[in-house]
Coordinates of C-alpha atoms and ligand atoms in Angstrom, one line a residue:
M563 CA 8.1 23.7 -51.0
R564 CA 6.4 24.5 -54.3
G565 CA 7.8 23.3 -57.6
K566 CA 9.6 25.4 -60.1
M567 CA 7.7 24.5 -63.2
M568 CA 5.3 26.5 -65.5
S569 CA 1.7 26.7 -64.6
T570 CA 0.3 27.3 -68.1
P571 CA -3.4 27.0 -67.8
L572 CA -5.0 23.8 -69.6
T573 CA -7.2 25.4 -72.2
I574 CA -9.0 24.5 -75.4
T575 CA -7.4 27.5 -76.9
E576 CA -4.1 25.6 -76.5
I577 CA -5.5 22.6 -78.6
M578 CA -6.4 24.9 -81.3
L579 CA -3.1 26.7 -81.4
Y580 CA -1.1 23.6 -81.1
A581 CA -3.1 21.9 -84.2
T582 CA -2.7 25.0 -86.1
R583 CA 1.1 24.9 -85.7
L584 CA 1.6 21.2 -86.2
Y585 CA -1.5 19.8 -88.1
H586 CA -2.8 22.8 -90.3
D587 CA -3.0 20.6 -93.4
T588 CA -4.7 17.8 -91.7
E589 CA -8.1 17.2 -93.2
V590 CA -11.7 17.7 -91.8
I591 CA -14.2 16.0 -93.8
S592 CA -17.9 16.5 -93.3
I593 CA -21.2 15.6 -94.8
T594 CA -23.4 18.9 -94.5
S595 CA -27.1 18.9 -94.9
D596 CA -26.9 21.9 -97.3
E597 CA -23.7 21.1 -99.5
G598 CA -23.0 17.4 -99.2
V599 CA -19.4 16.6 -98.8
H600 CA -17.2 19.4 -97.6
R601 CA -13.4 19.2 -97.4
S602 CA -11.8 21.3 -95.0
T603 CA -8.5 21.3 -92.8
Y604 CA -7.7 22.3 -89.2
K605 CA -6.3 25.5 -90.5
N606 CA -9.5 26.5 -92.2
V607 CA -11.6 25.3 -89.2
F608 CA -9.6 27.3 -86.6
E609 CA -9.4 30.4 -88.9
R610 CA -13.0 30.4 -89.1
A611 CA -13.3 29.8 -85.3
N612 CA -11.7 33.4 -85.1
Q613 CA -14.6 34.5 -87.4
V614 CA -17.1 32.9 -85.2
A615 CA -15.6 34.8 -82.1
H616 CA -16.0 38.3 -84.0
A617 CA -19.3 37.4 -85.0
L618 CA -20.4 36.6 -81.4
R619 CA -18.8 39.8 -80.1
R620 CA -20.7 41.9 -82.6
L621 CA -23.9 40.0 -81.5
G622 CA -23.1 41.4 -78.0
V623 CA -22.6 38.4 -76.0
K624 CA -20.7 38.5 -72.5
P625 CA -18.3 36.1 -71.1
G626 CA -19.7 33.1 -69.6
D627 CA -22.9 33.5 -71.8
R628 CA -24.4 30.2 -73.0
I629 CA -24.3 29.9 -76.9
A630 CA -26.5 26.9 -78.0
T631 CA -25.9 24.6 -81.1
L632 CA -28.6 22.3 -82.6
A633 CA -26.3 20.9 -85.1
W634 CA -24.9 17.7 -86.6
N635 CA -21.3 16.5 -86.8
D636 CA -19.9 18.7 -89.5
H637 CA -17.3 21.4 -89.9
R638 CA -19.4 24.3 -89.0
H639 CA -20.1 22.5 -85.5
L640 CA -16.4 22.1 -85.1
E641 CA -15.7 25.8 -85.8
L642 CA -18.4 26.6 -83.0
Y643 CA -16.7 24.0 -80.6
Y644 CA -13.6 26.3 -80.7
G645 CA -14.8 29.8 -81.6
V646 CA -17.4 29.6 -78.6
S647 CA -15.3 28.1 -75.9
C648 CA -12.0 29.8 -76.7
S649 CA -13.6 33.3 -76.6
G650 CA -14.7 32.6 -72.9
L651 CA -18.3 31.5 -73.7
V652 CA -20.1 28.3 -73.1
L653 CA -20.9 26.0 -75.9
H654 CA -24.5 24.5 -75.1
T655 CA -24.7 21.5 -77.4
V656 CA -28.5 20.5 -77.5
N657 CA -29.9 17.2 -78.7
P658 CA -32.5 17.8 -81.4
R659 CA -34.0 14.4 -80.6
L660 CA -35.3 15.4 -77.2
F661 CA -39.1 16.2 -76.7
S662 CA -40.2 19.7 -77.4
E663 CA -41.0 20.2 -73.6
Q664 CA -37.5 19.1 -72.8
L665 CA -36.0 21.4 -75.4
A666 CA -38.0 24.3 -74.2
Y667 CA -36.9 23.6 -70.5
I668 CA -33.2 23.3 -71.6
F669 CA -33.0 26.4 -73.6
S670 CA -34.8 28.3 -70.9
H671 CA -32.7 26.7 -67.9
A672 CA -29.4 27.4 -69.8
N673 CA -30.6 31.0 -70.6
D674 CA -29.2 30.6 -74.0
Q675 CA -28.4 33.9 -75.7
V676 CA -27.8 32.7 -79.4
I677 CA -28.7 29.5 -81.0
F678 CA -26.8 28.3 -84.1
F679 CA -28.8 25.7 -85.8
D680 CA -28.8 23.5 -88.8
P681 CA -31.5 24.7 -91.3
M682 CA -33.1 21.2 -90.9
F683 CA -34.2 22.2 -87.4
L684 CA -35.9 25.5 -88.3
P685 CA -39.5 24.0 -87.8
L686 CA -38.5 22.6 -84.4
L687 CA -37.3 26.1 -83.3
E688 CA -40.2 27.8 -84.9
G689 CA -42.6 25.5 -82.8
L690 CA -40.7 26.6 -79.6
A691 CA -40.4 30.3 -80.5
D692 CA -42.7 31.5 -77.7
E693 CA -40.5 29.9 -75.1
L694 CA -37.3 31.2 -76.2
S695 CA -37.4 34.7 -74.7
S696 CA -33.7 34.8 -73.6
V697 CA -32.3 34.2 -77.1
K698 CA -31.3 37.4 -79.0
A699 CA -30.0 35.8 -82.2
F700 CA -30.8 32.8 -84.2
V701 CA -28.1 31.8 -86.7
A702 CA -28.7 29.3 -89.6
L703 CA -25.5 27.2 -90.2
T704 CA -25.6 27.7 -94.0
S705 CA -24.7 30.1 -96.9
K706 CA -26.8 33.1 -98.2
E707 CA -28.0 31.0 -101.3
K708 CA -29.3 28.3 -99.0
M709 CA -31.0 30.3 -96.3
P710 CA -34.3 29.1 -95.2
E711 CA -37.1 31.4 -94.8
S712 CA -39.1 31.8 -91.5
S713 CA -42.3 33.7 -90.8
S714 CA -42.0 33.7 -87.0
L715 CA -38.1 34.1 -86.5
D716 CA -35.4 36.6 -87.5
I717 CA -32.5 34.7 -88.7
Y718 CA -28.9 35.5 -89.4
C719 CA -27.0 33.6 -92.0
Y720 CA -23.9 31.9 -90.6
E721 CA -21.6 32.4 -93.6
E722 CA -22.7 36.1 -93.9
L723 CA -21.9 36.7 -90.2
L724 CA -18.3 35.0 -90.6
A725 CA -17.7 37.0 -93.8
Q726 CA -17.8 40.1 -92.0
D727 CA -14.3 40.0 -90.2
D728 CA -11.6 37.6 -91.1
S729 CA -9.0 39.2 -89.0
P730 CA -7.3 37.3 -86.2
F731 CA -9.2 37.2 -83.0
S732 CA -7.4 38.2 -79.8
W733 CA -8.2 35.2 -77.8
P734 CA -8.6 35.8 -73.9
E735 CA -6.3 34.3 -71.5
L736 CA -8.7 32.1 -69.6
E737 CA -8.4 30.3 -66.4
E738 CA -8.4 26.8 -66.7
T739 CA -11.4 26.3 -64.6
T740 CA -13.4 28.5 -66.9
A741 CA -16.6 26.8 -68.2
S742 CA -16.4 25.8 -71.7
A743 CA -19.3 23.7 -72.6
L744 CA -22.7 22.5 -71.3
C745 CA -24.6 19.3 -72.2
Y746 CA -27.8 18.1 -70.5
T747 CA -28.5 14.4 -69.6
S748 CA -31.9 13.1 -70.6
G749 CA -32.9 11.3 -67.5
T750 CA -36.0 9.1 -67.7
T751 CA -37.7 10.9 -64.8
G752 CA -37.6 14.6 -63.9
N753 CA -36.1 17.5 -65.8
P754 CA -32.9 17.2 -67.7
K755 CA -29.7 18.1 -65.8
G756 CA -26.8 20.2 -67.1
V757 CA -23.3 19.0 -66.9
L758 CA -20.8 22.0 -67.3
Y759 CA -17.5 21.1 -68.4
D760 CA -14.5 23.3 -68.0
H761 CA -11.4 23.8 -70.2
R762 CA -9.2 21.7 -67.8
S763 CA -11.3 18.8 -67.7
T764 CA -12.0 18.9 -71.5
V765 CA -8.0 19.1 -72.1
L766 CA -7.3 16.3 -69.6
H767 CA -10.1 14.2 -71.0
A768 CA -8.9 14.5 -74.4
Y769 CA -5.2 14.0 -73.6
G770 CA -6.1 10.8 -71.5
S771 CA -8.3 9.7 -74.3
C772 CA -5.4 9.7 -76.8
M773 CA -3.3 7.2 -74.8
A774 CA -2.4 3.9 -76.2
G775 CA -4.4 1.8 -73.8
V776 CA -7.4 4.1 -74.2
L777 CA -8.3 5.3 -77.7
G778 CA -4.7 5.3 -78.8
L779 CA -5.0 8.1 -81.4
S780 CA -2.3 9.4 -83.5
H781 CA -1.6 11.4 -86.7
N782 CA -1.8 8.1 -88.7
D783 CA -5.3 7.8 -87.8
V784 CA -8.5 8.7 -89.5
V785 CA -11.2 9.2 -87.0
M786 CA -15.0 9.0 -87.8
P787 CA -17.0 9.8 -84.7
V788 CA -20.5 8.6 -85.4
V789 CA -21.5 9.8 -81.9
P790 CA -23.1 13.1 -82.0
M791 CA -21.3 16.4 -81.5
F792 CA -24.7 17.3 -79.7
H793 CA -24.4 14.9 -77.0
V794 CA -21.2 14.7 -74.8
N795 CA -19.1 16.2 -77.3
A796 CA -18.9 13.3 -79.6
W797 CA -16.9 11.5 -76.9
G798 CA -14.4 14.1 -76.9
T799 CA -13.1 13.5 -80.4
P800 CA -13.5 17.2 -81.6
Y801 CA -10.6 17.9 -78.9
S802 CA -8.6 14.6 -78.9
C803 CA -8.2 14.4 -82.9
P804 CA -6.4 17.9 -83.2
I805 CA -4.3 16.8 -80.2
A806 CA -3.3 13.6 -81.8
G807 CA -3.2 15.2 -85.2
S808 CA -5.8 12.7 -86.6
K809 CA -7.8 13.3 -89.6
I810 CA -11.4 13.6 -88.8
V811 CA -14.5 12.5 -90.8
L812 CA -17.9 13.8 -89.7
P813 CA -20.9 12.2 -91.1
G814 CA -23.4 15.0 -90.6
P815 CA -27.1 14.0 -90.7
K816 CA -26.2 10.6 -92.1
M817 CA -25.1 9.0 -88.8
G818 CA -27.4 6.0 -88.9
D819 CA -27.0 5.4 -92.7
G820 CA -24.9 2.3 -93.4
E821 CA -24.4 3.3 -97.1
T822 CA -23.0 6.7 -96.2
L823 CA -20.8 5.3 -93.3
H824 CA -19.3 2.7 -95.9
S825 CA -18.5 5.3 -98.6
L826 CA -16.9 7.4 -95.8
I827 CA -14.7 4.8 -94.6
E828 CA -13.7 3.8 -98.1
N829 CA -13.1 7.2 -99.7
E830 CA -11.4 8.9 -96.6
G831 CA -9.6 5.9 -95.2
V832 CA -11.1 5.8 -91.8
T833 CA -9.0 3.7 -89.4
I834 CA -11.1 4.1 -86.3
A835 CA -14.9 4.7 -85.9
L836 CA -16.8 5.5 -82.7
G837 CA -20.5 4.8 -82.1
V838 CA -23.3 3.2 -80.3
P839 CA -24.3 -0.5 -81.1
T840 CA -27.3 0.4 -83.3
V841 CA -25.1 2.5 -85.7
W842 CA -22.8 -0.6 -86.2
L843 CA -25.7 -2.9 -86.6
A844 CA -26.9 -0.6 -89.6
L845 CA -23.3 -0.7 -91.1
L846 CA -22.9 -4.4 -90.7
A847 CA -26.4 -5.0 -92.2
Y848 CA -25.5 -2.8 -95.3
L849 CA -22.2 -4.8 -95.7
K850 CA -24.0 -8.1 -95.6
D851 CA -26.7 -6.8 -98.0
T852 CA -24.2 -5.5 -100.5
G853 CA -21.2 -7.8 -100.1
K854 CA -19.0 -4.7 -99.7
T855 CA -15.9 -4.5 -97.5
I856 CA -14.3 -1.8 -95.2
G857 CA -10.6 -2.4 -96.0
T858 CA -9.1 0.5 -94.2
L859 CA -11.0 0.3 -90.9
N860 CA -8.9 -1.3 -88.0
R861 CA -10.9 -0.5 -85.1
T862 CA -14.2 0.5 -83.7
V863 CA -15.0 1.8 -80.4
V864 CA -18.5 0.9 -79.2
G865 CA -20.3 2.3 -76.1
G866 CA -23.5 4.2 -75.0
S867 CA -25.2 0.9 -74.5
A868 CA -23.8 -2.6 -73.9
C869 CA -22.2 -3.9 -77.0
P870 CA -23.1 -7.6 -77.6
I871 CA -20.2 -10.0 -78.3
S872 CA -21.9 -10.9 -81.6
I873 CA -21.2 -7.4 -83.0
M874 CA -17.6 -7.7 -82.2
E875 CA -17.4 -11.3 -83.7
E876 CA -18.9 -10.1 -87.0
F877 CA -16.6 -7.1 -87.2
E878 CA -13.6 -9.2 -86.6
K879 CA -14.3 -12.4 -88.4
L880 CA -15.9 -10.9 -91.5
H881 CA -14.0 -7.5 -91.9
G882 CA -10.9 -7.8 -89.7
V883 CA -12.0 -4.9 -87.6
Y884 CA -11.2 -5.0 -83.8
T885 CA -13.9 -3.6 -81.5
H886 CA -13.1 -2.0 -78.2
H887 CA -16.1 -1.9 -75.8
A888 CA -16.3 1.4 -73.8
W889 CA -18.4 2.9 -71.1
G890 CA -19.1 6.3 -69.9
M891 CA -21.6 9.0 -69.2
T892 CA -22.5 12.7 -69.7
E893 CA -21.2 13.4 -66.2
M894 CA -17.8 11.9 -67.1
S895 CA -17.2 13.9 -70.3
P896 CA -17.9 10.9 -71.1
L897 CA -15.0 8.5 -71.1
G898 CA -15.1 6.1 -68.0
T899 CA -13.5 2.9 -69.3
V900 CA -12.1 1.4 -72.5
N901 CA -11.5 -2.3 -73.1
T902 CA -8.2 -3.0 -74.1
L903 CA -6.8 -6.3 -73.2
I904 CA -3.7 -6.7 -71.2
P905 CA -0.7 -8.8 -72.2
S906 CA -1.5 -11.8 -69.7
M907 CA -4.8 -12.2 -71.7
D908 CA -3.0 -12.8 -75.0
K909 CA -3.2 -16.6 -74.5
L910 CA -6.8 -17.0 -73.3
E911 CA -9.0 -19.3 -75.4
E912 CA -11.2 -17.5 -77.6
S913 CA -14.5 -18.1 -75.3
D914 CA -12.6 -16.7 -72.4
R915 CA -11.1 -13.8 -74.2
N916 CA -14.8 -13.0 -75.4
K917 CA -16.1 -13.0 -71.8
V918 CA -13.5 -10.3 -71.0
R919 CA -14.0 -8.4 -74.2
A920 CA -17.7 -8.1 -73.4
K921 CA -16.9 -6.2 -70.3
Q922 CA -16.8 -2.5 -70.5
G923 CA -13.1 -2.3 -69.9
R924 CA -10.6 -0.5 -67.5
A925 CA -10.6 3.1 -66.3
P926 CA -7.9 5.3 -67.7
F927 CA -5.3 7.1 -65.6
G928 CA -7.5 10.1 -64.3
V929 CA -10.6 8.0 -63.5
D930 CA -11.1 6.1 -60.1
M931 CA -14.0 3.6 -59.7
K932 CA -15.5 1.5 -56.9
I933 CA -18.7 -0.4 -56.3
V934 CA -20.6 -0.2 -53.1
D935 CA -23.5 -2.1 -51.4
D936 CA -26.8 -0.6 -50.1
E937 CA -25.2 0.7 -47.1
G938 CA -22.4 2.3 -49.1
K939 CA -19.7 -0.1 -48.0
D940 CA -17.0 -0.8 -50.4
L941 CA -17.3 -4.4 -52.3
P942 CA -14.4 -6.4 -53.4
H943 CA -13.2 -6.2 -56.9
D944 CA -13.4 -9.7 -57.6
G945 CA -15.6 -9.8 -60.8
V946 CA -18.5 -11.4 -58.8
A947 CA -19.8 -8.9 -56.1
F948 CA -21.9 -6.4 -57.7
G949 CA -23.2 -3.1 -56.6
D950 CA -23.6 0.5 -57.1
L951 CA -20.9 2.1 -59.3
K952 CA -19.2 5.3 -58.0
V953 CA -16.5 7.3 -59.8
R954 CA -14.2 10.2 -59.2
G955 CA -11.8 12.0 -61.3
W956 CA -10.5 14.9 -63.3
W957 CA -13.3 14.9 -65.8
V958 CA -16.1 13.8 -63.7
A959 CA -18.9 16.4 -62.7
D960 CA -18.8 17.7 -59.2
A961 CA -22.4 19.0 -59.3
Y962 CA -25.0 19.8 -62.0
Y963 CA -25.2 23.2 -63.5
G964 CA -27.3 25.7 -61.5
E965 CA -27.1 23.3 -58.5
D966 CA -25.0 24.0 -55.5
D967 CA -26.1 20.9 -53.3
N968 CA -24.7 17.9 -54.7
S969 CA -25.5 15.7 -51.8
E970 CA -28.1 13.6 -53.8
T971 CA -25.4 12.5 -56.2
H972 CA -21.9 12.7 -54.5
D973 CA -20.9 11.2 -51.1
Q974 CA -18.9 13.1 -48.5
E975 CA -15.6 12.0 -50.1
G976 CA -16.7 13.3 -53.5
W977 CA -17.5 10.0 -55.2
F978 CA -20.3 10.4 -57.8
S979 CA -23.0 7.8 -57.9
T980 CA -23.3 6.8 -61.6
G981 CA -26.7 5.1 -61.3
D982 CA -25.2 1.9 -62.9
V983 CA -24.8 -1.5 -61.3
A984 CA -21.6 -3.2 -61.9
T985 CA -18.8 -5.7 -61.1
I986 CA -15.1 -4.9 -61.2
D987 CA -12.6 -7.8 -61.4
Q988 CA -9.2 -8.2 -59.9
Q989 CA -7.6 -6.7 -63.1
G990 CA -10.0 -3.7 -63.0
F991 CA -12.3 -4.8 -65.8
L992 CA -15.7 -3.2 -65.2
N993 CA -18.7 -5.0 -66.3
I994 CA -22.1 -3.2 -66.2
T995 CA -25.1 -5.3 -65.4
D996 CA -27.9 -2.7 -65.2
R997 CA -29.1 0.7 -64.5
T998 CA -30.0 0.9 -60.8
K999 CA -33.6 1.7 -61.7
D1000 CA -33.8 -1.2 -64.2
V1001 CA -32.3 -3.9 -61.8
I1002 CA -34.4 -7.1 -61.6
K1003 CA -34.5 -8.7 -58.3
S1004 CA -36.0 -12.2 -58.1
G1005 CA -36.2 -14.0 -54.8
G1006 CA -33.9 -11.2 -53.4
E1007 CA -31.2 -11.8 -55.9
W1008 CA -30.1 -9.5 -58.6
I1009 CA -30.3 -10.7 -62.3
S1010 CA -28.4 -8.8 -65.0
S1011 CA -30.8 -7.8 -67.7
I1012 CA -27.7 -6.8 -69.9
E1013 CA -26.3 -10.3 -69.9
L1014 CA -29.7 -11.9 -70.9
E1015 CA -30.1 -9.2 -73.7
N1016 CA -26.6 -9.9 -74.9
I1017 CA -27.5 -13.7 -75.1
A1018 CA -30.8 -12.9 -76.7
V1019 CA -29.4 -10.8 -79.6
A1020 CA -26.8 -13.6 -80.4
H1021 CA -29.9 -15.6 -81.6
P1022 CA -29.9 -15.4 -85.3
D1023 CA -33.6 -14.4 -85.4
V1024 CA -33.2 -11.5 -82.9
A1025 CA -32.4 -8.0 -84.0
E1026 CA -32.8 -6.3 -80.7
A1027 CA -33.7 -7.4 -77.2
A1028 CA -34.8 -5.9 -73.8
V1029 CA -35.3 -7.6 -70.5
I1030 CA -37.6 -6.0 -68.0
G1031 CA -38.6 -7.0 -64.6
I1032 CA -42.3 -7.9 -64.0
D1033 CA -44.0 -8.5 -60.8
D1034 CA -44.3 -12.0 -59.6
E1035 CA -46.2 -13.2 -56.5
K1036 CA -43.6 -15.8 -55.5
W1037 CA -40.4 -14.2 -56.5
G1038 CA -41.1 -10.5 -56.2
E1039 CA -40.0 -9.9 -59.9
R1040 CA -39.0 -12.2 -62.8
P1041 CA -37.3 -11.3 -65.9
H1042 CA -39.4 -10.8 -69.1
L1043 CA -37.9 -10.6 -72.5
I1044 CA -39.1 -8.4 -75.4
V1045 CA -37.6 -8.8 -78.9
V1046 CA -37.7 -7.4 -82.3
C1047 CA -36.9 -10.0 -84.8
V1048 CA -34.6 -9.6 -87.9
E1049 CA -36.5 -9.1 -91.2
G1050 CA -38.3 -12.1 -92.4
A1051 CA -37.6 -14.2 -89.4
D1052 CA -40.6 -16.0 -87.7
P1053 CA -39.0 -17.9 -84.8
V1054 CA -41.0 -19.9 -82.3
Q1055 CA -40.8 -18.1 -78.8
G1056 CA -39.4 -21.5 -77.3
S1057 CA -36.3 -21.4 -79.5
I1058 CA -35.4 -18.0 -78.3
L1059 CA -35.9 -18.9 -74.6
S1060 CA -34.1 -22.2 -74.8
S1061 CA -31.0 -20.3 -76.2
F1062 CA -30.4 -19.1 -72.6
K1063 CA -30.0 -22.7 -71.4
G1064 CA -26.5 -23.3 -70.2
K1065 CA -25.4 -19.8 -70.6
V1066 CA -26.9 -18.5 -67.5
A1067 CA -28.2 -19.9 -64.3
D1068 CA -31.5 -21.6 -64.8
W1069 CA -33.4 -19.1 -62.5
W1070 CA -32.1 -16.1 -64.7
I1071 CA -33.9 -17.5 -67.7
P1072 CA -36.8 -15.3 -68.6
D1073 CA -40.1 -17.3 -68.1
S1074 CA -42.0 -15.0 -70.8
M1075 CA -41.5 -13.1 -73.7
N1076 CA -43.1 -10.9 -76.4
I1077 CA -42.1 -10.5 -80.0
V1078 CA -42.9 -6.8 -80.9
D1079 CA -42.3 -4.7 -84.1
S1080 CA -40.1 -2.0 -82.4
I1081 CA -38.8 -1.2 -79.1
P1082 CA -38.9 2.3 -77.8
H1083 CA -35.7 4.4 -77.4
T1084 CA -34.7 7.4 -75.6
A1085 CA -33.3 10.6 -77.2
T1086 CA -29.8 9.4 -76.8
G1087 CA -30.5 6.1 -78.5
K1088 CA -30.8 3.9 -75.4
I1089 CA -33.7 1.3 -74.8
S1090 CA -36.3 3.2 -72.8
K1091 CA -37.2 0.4 -70.2
A1092 CA -39.5 2.7 -68.3
T1093 CA -41.7 2.9 -71.4
L1094 CA -41.5 -0.8 -71.9
R1095 CA -42.4 -1.6 -68.3
E1096 CA -45.4 0.9 -68.7
Q1097 CA -46.6 -0.7 -71.9
H1098 CA -46.3 -4.1 -70.5
S1099 CA -48.3 -3.2 -67.4
K1100 CA -50.9 -1.7 -69.5
G1101 CA -51.2 -5.1 -71.5
L1102 CA -50.1 -3.5 -74.7
F1103 CA -48.1 -6.4 -75.8
E1104 CA -51.1 -9.0 -75.3
Ligands
AMP2672 P1 -25.4 9.2 -71.3 O1 -25.0 10.1 -70.1 O2 -26.5 9.5 -72.1 O3 -24.2 9.1 -72.2 O4 -25.6 7.8 -70.7 C1 -24.7 7.2 -69.8 C2 -25.4 5.8 -69.4 O5 -25.3 4.9 -70.6 C3 -24.4 5.0 -68.6 O6 -24.6 5.5 -67.1 C4 -24.9 3.6 -68.7 O7 -26.1 3.2 -68.0 C5 -25.2 3.5 -70.1 N1 -23.9 3.1 -70.9 C6 -22.9 3.8 -71.5 N2 -22.1 2.9 -72.1 C7 -22.5 1.5 -71.9 C8 -22.0 0.3 -72.0 N3 -20.9 0.1 -72.8 N4 -22.6 -0.8 -71.6 C9 -23.8 -0.5 -70.8 N5 -24.4 0.6 -70.5 C10 -23.7 1.7 -71.0

């Protein structure tokens, strides 16, 4: 028997209409590259989303066409998030930090029809001009007065395009499985792969992430996503904030700048901020150097790479800010887990609590996880066994964009292989130990590079650390530590290596290390271990 309830489709349009009704006055603050701090409201943003939809129709695009953005976190990008997706088009957010070959591949693979770009990225687009044959319009995200000049591209002005029609747009009634957005993952090998989100997955992800045990957002919150809107939808905050009615503060091109982050927190009353560990290192260093405080900030959510407990402790002890460790990936929209302690953990000793808090947390309702061995057999959730992490759920990709065959990444029951290696404990807390391709196997046993890196960065002289496996005649592989020191520090290697003693089994302790000036990162800010292994094998650290 079928139920007798309404089956209103879950669409991003509903988020826009809801926030327009209930949170029209709620502020949207952004730093823009052309006009500094910009103050707006959800009402303004969504009105202008109507204008975006009109403009796209005039540019002659068809439902389902991909519309690319090369843009920072600001109000114009937010307008595009809604104006594009709600008019039945696909918002293709592009990461400007990718190599130009990857960008050319992505634009061509997505067959983008229009590119909206921050004027800062004009030189980048001009360099790719010959390879952008599908693109029929380039739109600079700025006003007439600030329009950049280009000798090789014809460019439209965003503000002029929007000004042409400010009547309400008649939003189409979309099926909830209509594609809404596209984001490419930057794999270390092979071409990037596109993850094609739909309205349903986006709404469910945003809905789920607002829950109390997840991000716990409400209209009392002021949310600052320091995670880019050009990569995995700034962890869904452009959708979850309007649902929760949270004020949103968008740091534009100033995401890694401690001074800007501090002034946004103080001036706008930010209560929760989200970002990768390096962003918080920049803010904490700025606070340390200046002696400034961040009075309103209650919580940070840290993910994208493992968050060392030292960051959590500094936030909590010096600034009264609680840190939630989180894990996810492009293929998961991205939220996979968030670390929120459960009541039985209230009475734990600080060191035991820290052990739990260093884990990546628990899956929200809507995400299912398991770990398997090399033969694909389920492993116990006992916090000890570790294996390949697989996931399933409402906001997990079923296949990559343009690929029908998903057999390389999904098993027959539909579980997606994340490429991460992890343990899951009895309470469901996930602990990522490595990427599958970075796993170190010594004498047939796995060593967690993430655990070793977390110990290394707790050393006062260490700013950043990476552990890679290097060939060893006797053991197959042994862990090798590479560190960047904090400015002015000149530690002896022995003092860093001896800091592992007693914290892990002796055979896990790296036998060798290098101190380097900088560690290479991928376009999404993760340590590029493939590059480090290559550099090490070529003897570049000697
Ligand atoms: P991306 O698709 O670029 O967001 O990258 C996803 C990958 O980042 C995951 O598969 C993990 O390998 C890594 N990652 C994300 N969050 C964490 C975390 N908290 N700890 C360790 N690795 C993480």
